[in-house]
Amino acid sequence: MNLAKPALDVGLFVDGDCNAVLDHWSQTVGVSFDELLPTGGGVRQHRHALGNSVIKINHSREALNPSPPSGYRELLIADAEVNSEADVTDPLGNVVTLVPPGDVKQLRLRVATPDVTELLYFYSHVLELEPVANSVVGCGDSQIEVVPGPRPTPSALRGNGFRYITIQVHDVVAEHRSILNRGGTEGTAPVRLGEVAYISFIKDPDGNWIEISQRKSLTGTLN
């Protein structure tokens, strides 16, 4: 893919009072608040910077329908202040682990599946992310690690917990079409969000959501 930035973003949802979640990510996990964006449908996105990546904490005004968790199971974050792994799981139960920098350069998202070979093929050939180690693919300093686990029940995009990743590209329409031609499954067709971004969603073979985004602040145009 023709990437607009060499990093992945990670999105999660929360309903009700989100203050404890926001405080945890800012103070305990240590990611810096960047900006607040309304995204429609009663959702406001609290964006937190982690190097070139963004942790998107989407706060829903309405209660989220119960939905099975996605296959995105654990987020590893490199932190020079820790000497060994530190569990900083958030109040929602999203598993977050701080690790000393090394194999993990910035962040690594673990996704569980009963068919590691199939999912690795999807991320390396359909999404065209770069293989960097056994069961690990990379997008700049961001990584996805495919680990053995039960197949997740196909879940809704909006539900508590980790729900999607975002890949920033220069031309969302062209990339969306190319991914489908390589065997990807469409989640939603490309749609323009005013003058902010042009986005679409695809799904991996286990039904996990992946946002393809053309953000004007990165690309300079939405044409």
CSV table of C-alpha atoms in Angstrom, one decimal:
chain,number,residue,atom,x,y,z
A,1,MET,CA,0.0,0.0,0.0
A,2,ASN,CA,1.0,3.6,-0.5
A,3,LEU,CA,1.1,4.6,3.1
A,4,ALA,CA,0.6,8.2,4.3
A,5,LYS,CA,2.4,7.5,7.6
A,6,PRO,CA,4.5,4.6,8.8
A,7,ALA,CA,2.3,3.7,11.8
A,8,LEU,CA,-0.9,2.1,12.8
A,9,ASP,CA,-3.6,3.6,14.9
A,10,VAL,CA,-5.6,1.6,17.4
A,11,GLY,CA,-9.3,2.3,18.1
A,12,LEU,CA,-11.4,1.3,21.1
A,13,PHE,CA,-14.9,2.2,22.3
A,14,VAL,CA,-16.4,3.1,25.7
A,15,ASP,CA,-19.8,4.2,26.9
A,16,GLY,CA,-21.0,5.8,30.1
A,17,ASP,CA,-18.6,7.8,32.2
A,18,CYS,CA,-15.3,7.6,30.3
A,19,ASN,CA,-13.2,9.8,32.7
A,20,ALA,CA,-11.6,6.8,34.5
A,21,VAL,CA,-10.6,5.3,31.1
A,22,LEU,CA,-9.2,8.6,29.8
A,23,ASP,CA,-7.3,9.2,33.1
A,24,HIS,CA,-5.8,5.7,32.9
A,25,TRP,CA,-4.6,6.0,29.4
A,26,SER,CA,-3.1,9.5,30.0
A,27,GLN,CA,-1.6,9.0,33.5
A,28,THR,CA,-0.9,5.2,33.8
A,29,VAL,CA,-0.3,4.1,30.2
A,30,GLY,CA,1.4,7.5,29.5
A,31,VAL,CA,0.0,8.5,26.1
A,32,SER,CA,-0.6,12.2,25.5
A,33,PHE,CA,-4.0,13.7,24.8
A,34,ASP,CA,-3.9,15.3,21.3
A,35,GLU,CA,-7.4,16.4,20.3
A,36,LEU,CA,-11.2,15.7,20.6
A,37,LEU,CA,-13.2,15.1,17.4
A,38,PRO,CA,-16.9,14.5,16.9
A,39,THR,CA,-17.3,11.5,14.6
A,40,GLY,CA,-21.1,11.3,14.3
A,41,GLY,CA,-23.7,9.0,15.7
A,42,GLY,CA,-23.3,10.4,19.3
A,43,VAL,CA,-19.6,9.5,19.4
A,44,ARG,CA,-16.7,11.7,20.3
A,45,GLN,CA,-13.1,10.6,19.7
A,46,HIS,CA,-10.4,11.4,22.2
A,47,ARG,CA,-7.2,11.1,20.3
A,48,HIS,CA,-4.0,10.3,22.2
A,49,ALA,CA,-0.5,10.4,20.5
A,50,LEU,CA,1.9,7.6,20.8
A,51,GLY,CA,4.8,8.5,18.5
A,52,ASN,CA,3.4,8.5,15.0
A,53,SER,CA,0.4,6.3,16.1
A,54,VAL,CA,-2.9,7.5,17.6
A,55,ILE,CA,-4.8,5.7,20.3
A,56,LYS,CA,-8.5,6.5,19.5
A,57,ILE,CA,-10.7,6.3,22.5
A,58,ASN,CA,-14.2,6.6,21.1
A,59,HIS,CA,-16.8,7.7,23.7
A,60,SER,CA,-20.4,6.8,22.8
A,61,ARG,CA,-23.1,8.9,24.3
A,62,GLU,CA,-25.6,6.0,23.9
A,63,ALA,CA,-25.1,2.7,25.5
A,64,LEU,CA,-23.2,0.2,23.3
A,65,ASN,CA,-25.0,-3.0,22.5
A,66,PRO,CA,-23.4,-6.0,24.0
A,67,SER,CA,-21.1,-7.5,21.4
A,68,PRO,CA,-18.4,-10.2,21.6
A,69,PRO,CA,-14.9,-9.0,21.8
A,70,SER,CA,-12.8,-8.7,18.7
A,71,GLY,CA,-9.7,-10.8,18.0
A,72,TYR,CA,-7.5,-7.8,19.0
A,73,ARG,CA,-6.4,-9.1,22.4
A,74,GLU,CA,-3.4,-7.2,23.8
A,75,LEU,CA,-1.5,-4.0,23.1
A,76,LEU,CA,2.2,-3.9,23.9
A,77,ILE,CA,3.7,-0.4,24.2
A,78,ALA,CA,7.5,0.2,24.3
A,79,ASP,CA,8.4,2.4,27.3
A,80,ALA,CA,12.0,3.3,28.1
A,81,GLU,CA,11.0,3.9,31.7
A,82,VAL,CA,10.3,0.2,32.4
A,83,ASN,CA,12.9,-2.6,32.9
A,84,SER,CA,10.5,-5.5,32.6
A,85,GLU,CA,6.9,-6.1,31.4
A,86,ALA,CA,4.3,-4.1,33.3
A,87,ASP,CA,0.6,-4.8,33.2
A,88,VAL,CA,-1.4,-1.6,32.8
A,89,THR,CA,-4.7,-3.1,31.7
A,90,ASP,CA,-7.3,-0.3,31.5
A,91,PRO,CA,-10.6,-0.1,33.5
A,92,LEU,CA,-12.5,-1.7,30.6
A,93,GLY,CA,-10.3,-4.8,30.7
A,94,ASN,CA,-8.4,-3.9,27.6
A,95,VAL,CA,-5.1,-5.7,28.1
A,96,VAL,CA,-2.2,-3.2,27.8
A,97,THR,CA,1.4,-4.1,28.6
A,98,LEU,CA,4.4,-1.8,28.9
A,99,VAL,CA,7.6,-3.4,27.7
A,100,PRO,CA,11.3,-2.2,27.4
A,101,PRO,CA,12.1,-1.1,23.9
A,102,GLY,CA,13.6,-3.9,21.8
A,103,ASP,CA,11.7,-6.1,19.5
A,104,VAL,CA,8.7,-3.8,20.1
A,105,LYS,CA,9.8,-0.4,18.7
A,106,GLN,CA,6.6,1.6,19.5
A,107,LEU,CA,3.5,-0.6,19.7
A,108,ARG,CA,2.6,-4.2,18.9
A,109,LEU,CA,-1.0,-5.3,18.7
A,110,ARG,CA,-1.7,-9.0,19.3
A,111,VAL,CA,-4.5,-10.6,17.4
A,112,ALA,CA,-5.7,-14.1,18.2
A,113,THR,CA,-6.9,-16.7,15.7
A,114,PRO,CA,-7.1,-20.5,15.3
A,115,ASP,CA,-5.5,-20.2,11.9
A,116,VAL,CA,-2.2,-18.3,12.2
A,117,THR,CA,-1.1,-19.1,8.7
A,118,GLU,CA,-4.3,-17.7,7.1
A,119,LEU,CA,-4.3,-14.5,9.1
A,120,LEU,CA,-0.6,-13.9,8.5
A,121,TYR,CA,-1.2,-14.3,4.8
A,122,PHE,CA,-4.0,-11.7,5.0
A,123,TYR,CA,-1.8,-9.1,6.8
A,124,SER,CA,1.3,-9.7,4.7
A,125,HIS,CA,-0.3,-10.2,1.2
A,126,VAL,CA,-3.7,-8.7,1.2
A,127,LEU,CA,-2.8,-5.7,3.3
A,128,GLU,CA,0.8,-5.8,2.1
A,129,LEU,CA,2.3,-5.1,5.5
A,130,GLU,CA,5.9,-6.0,5.9
A,131,PRO,CA,6.9,-9.3,7.6
A,132,VAL,CA,9.5,-8.6,10.3
A,133,ALA,CA,9.7,-11.8,12.3
A,134,ASN,CA,7.9,-15.1,12.8
A,135,SER,CA,4.1,-14.2,13.1
A,136,VAL,CA,4.8,-10.5,13.1
A,137,VAL,CA,4.2,-7.9,10.4
A,138,GLY,CA,5.1,-4.2,10.6
A,139,CYS,CA,3.9,-0.8,9.5
A,140,GLY,CA,6.8,1.4,10.3
A,141,ASP,CA,7.3,1.3,14.1
A,142,SER,CA,3.9,-0.4,14.6
A,143,GLN,CA,3.5,-4.1,14.5
A,144,ILE,CA,0.8,-6.8,14.5
A,145,GLU,CA,1.6,-10.1,16.0
A,146,VAL,CA,-0.7,-13.1,15.1
A,147,VAL,CA,-1.0,-15.5,18.0
A,148,PRO,CA,-2.9,-18.8,18.4
A,149,GLY,CA,-6.3,-18.5,20.1
A,150,PRO,CA,-10.0,-19.1,19.6
A,151,ARG,CA,-11.7,-17.6,16.5
A,152,PRO,CA,-13.6,-14.5,17.7
A,153,THR,CA,-17.3,-14.3,17.0
A,154,PRO,CA,-17.8,-11.7,14.3
A,155,SER,CA,-18.3,-8.5,16.3
A,156,ALA,CA,-19.9,-5.1,15.7
A,157,LEU,CA,-17.6,-2.2,15.0
A,158,ARG,CA,-19.0,-0.3,18.0
A,159,GLY,CA,-18.6,-2.3,21.2
A,160,ASN,CA,-16.6,-2.0,24.3
A,161,GLY,CA,-12.9,-2.7,24.0
A,162,PHE,CA,-10.4,-2.8,21.2
A,163,ARG,CA,-12.4,-2.7,17.9
A,164,TYR,CA,-10.3,-1.7,15.0
A,165,ILE,CA,-7.0,-0.5,13.6
A,166,THR,CA,-6.4,2.3,11.2
A,167,ILE,CA,-4.0,2.5,8.2
A,168,GLN,CA,-3.4,5.9,6.7
A,169,VAL,CA,-3.0,6.0,2.9
A,170,HIS,CA,-2.8,8.6,0.1
A,171,ASP,CA,-5.8,7.3,-1.9
A,172,VAL,CA,-8.5,5.5,0.1
A,173,VAL,CA,-10.6,4.6,-3.0
A,174,ALA,CA,-7.7,3.0,-4.9
A,175,GLU,CA,-6.4,1.2,-1.8
A,176,HIS,CA,-9.8,-0.1,-0.9
A,177,ARG,CA,-10.4,-1.5,-4.4
A,178,SER,CA,-6.9,-3.1,-4.4
A,179,ILE,CA,-7.5,-4.8,-1.1
A,180,LEU,CA,-10.8,-6.2,-2.3
A,181,ASN,CA,-9.1,-7.4,-5.5
A,182,ARG,CA,-6.4,-9.2,-3.4
A,183,GLY,CA,-9.1,-11.0,-1.4
A,184,GLY,CA,-10.2,-8.6,1.4
A,185,THR,CA,-13.8,-8.4,2.6
A,186,GLU,CA,-15.6,-5.1,2.6
A,187,GLY,CA,-16.9,-3.7,5.8
A,188,THR,CA,-18.1,-0.4,4.5
A,189,ALA,CA,-17.4,1.4,1.2
A,190,PRO,CA,-15.4,4.6,1.1
A,191,VAL,CA,-17.2,7.6,2.5
A,192,ARG,CA,-16.1,11.2,2.9
A,193,LEU,CA,-16.1,12.8,6.4
A,194,GLY,CA,-16.4,16.5,5.5
A,195,GLU,CA,-13.0,18.1,5.0
A,196,VAL,CA,-11.3,15.9,7.6
A,197,ALA,CA,-10.9,12.4,6.0
A,198,TYR,CA,-12.1,9.9,3.5
A,199,ILE,CA,-12.4,6.4,5.1
A,200,SER,CA,-13.5,2.9,4.4
A,201,PHE,CA,-13.5,-0.4,6.4
A,202,ILE,CA,-12.5,-3.9,5.5
A,203,LYS,CA,-12.5,-7.1,7.6
A,204,ASP,CA,-9.8,-9.7,8.0
A,205,PRO,CA,-10.8,-13.4,7.7
A,206,ASP,CA,-11.9,-13.5,11.3
A,207,GLY,CA,-14.1,-10.5,11.0
A,208,ASN,CA,-11.8,-8.0,12.7
A,209,TRP,CA,-12.3,-4.4,11.5
A,210,ILE,CA,-9.6,-2.4,9.7
A,211,GLU,CA,-10.1,1.2,8.8
A,212,ILE,CA,-8.4,2.6,5.6
A,213,SER,CA,-8.1,6.3,6.0
A,214,GLN,CA,-7.1,9.2,3.8
A,215,ARG,CA,-6.7,12.1,6.3
A,216,LYS,CA,-6.4,15.5,4.8
A,217,SER,CA,-3.9,16.7,7.5
A,218,LEU,CA,-1.5,13.9,6.2
A,219,THR,CA,-2.2,13.9,2.5
A,220,GLY,CA,-3.1,17.5,1.8
A,221,THR,CA,-6.1,16.5,-0.3
A,222,LEU,CA,-9.2,14.4,-0.3
A,223,ASN,CA,-9.6,14.2,-4.0
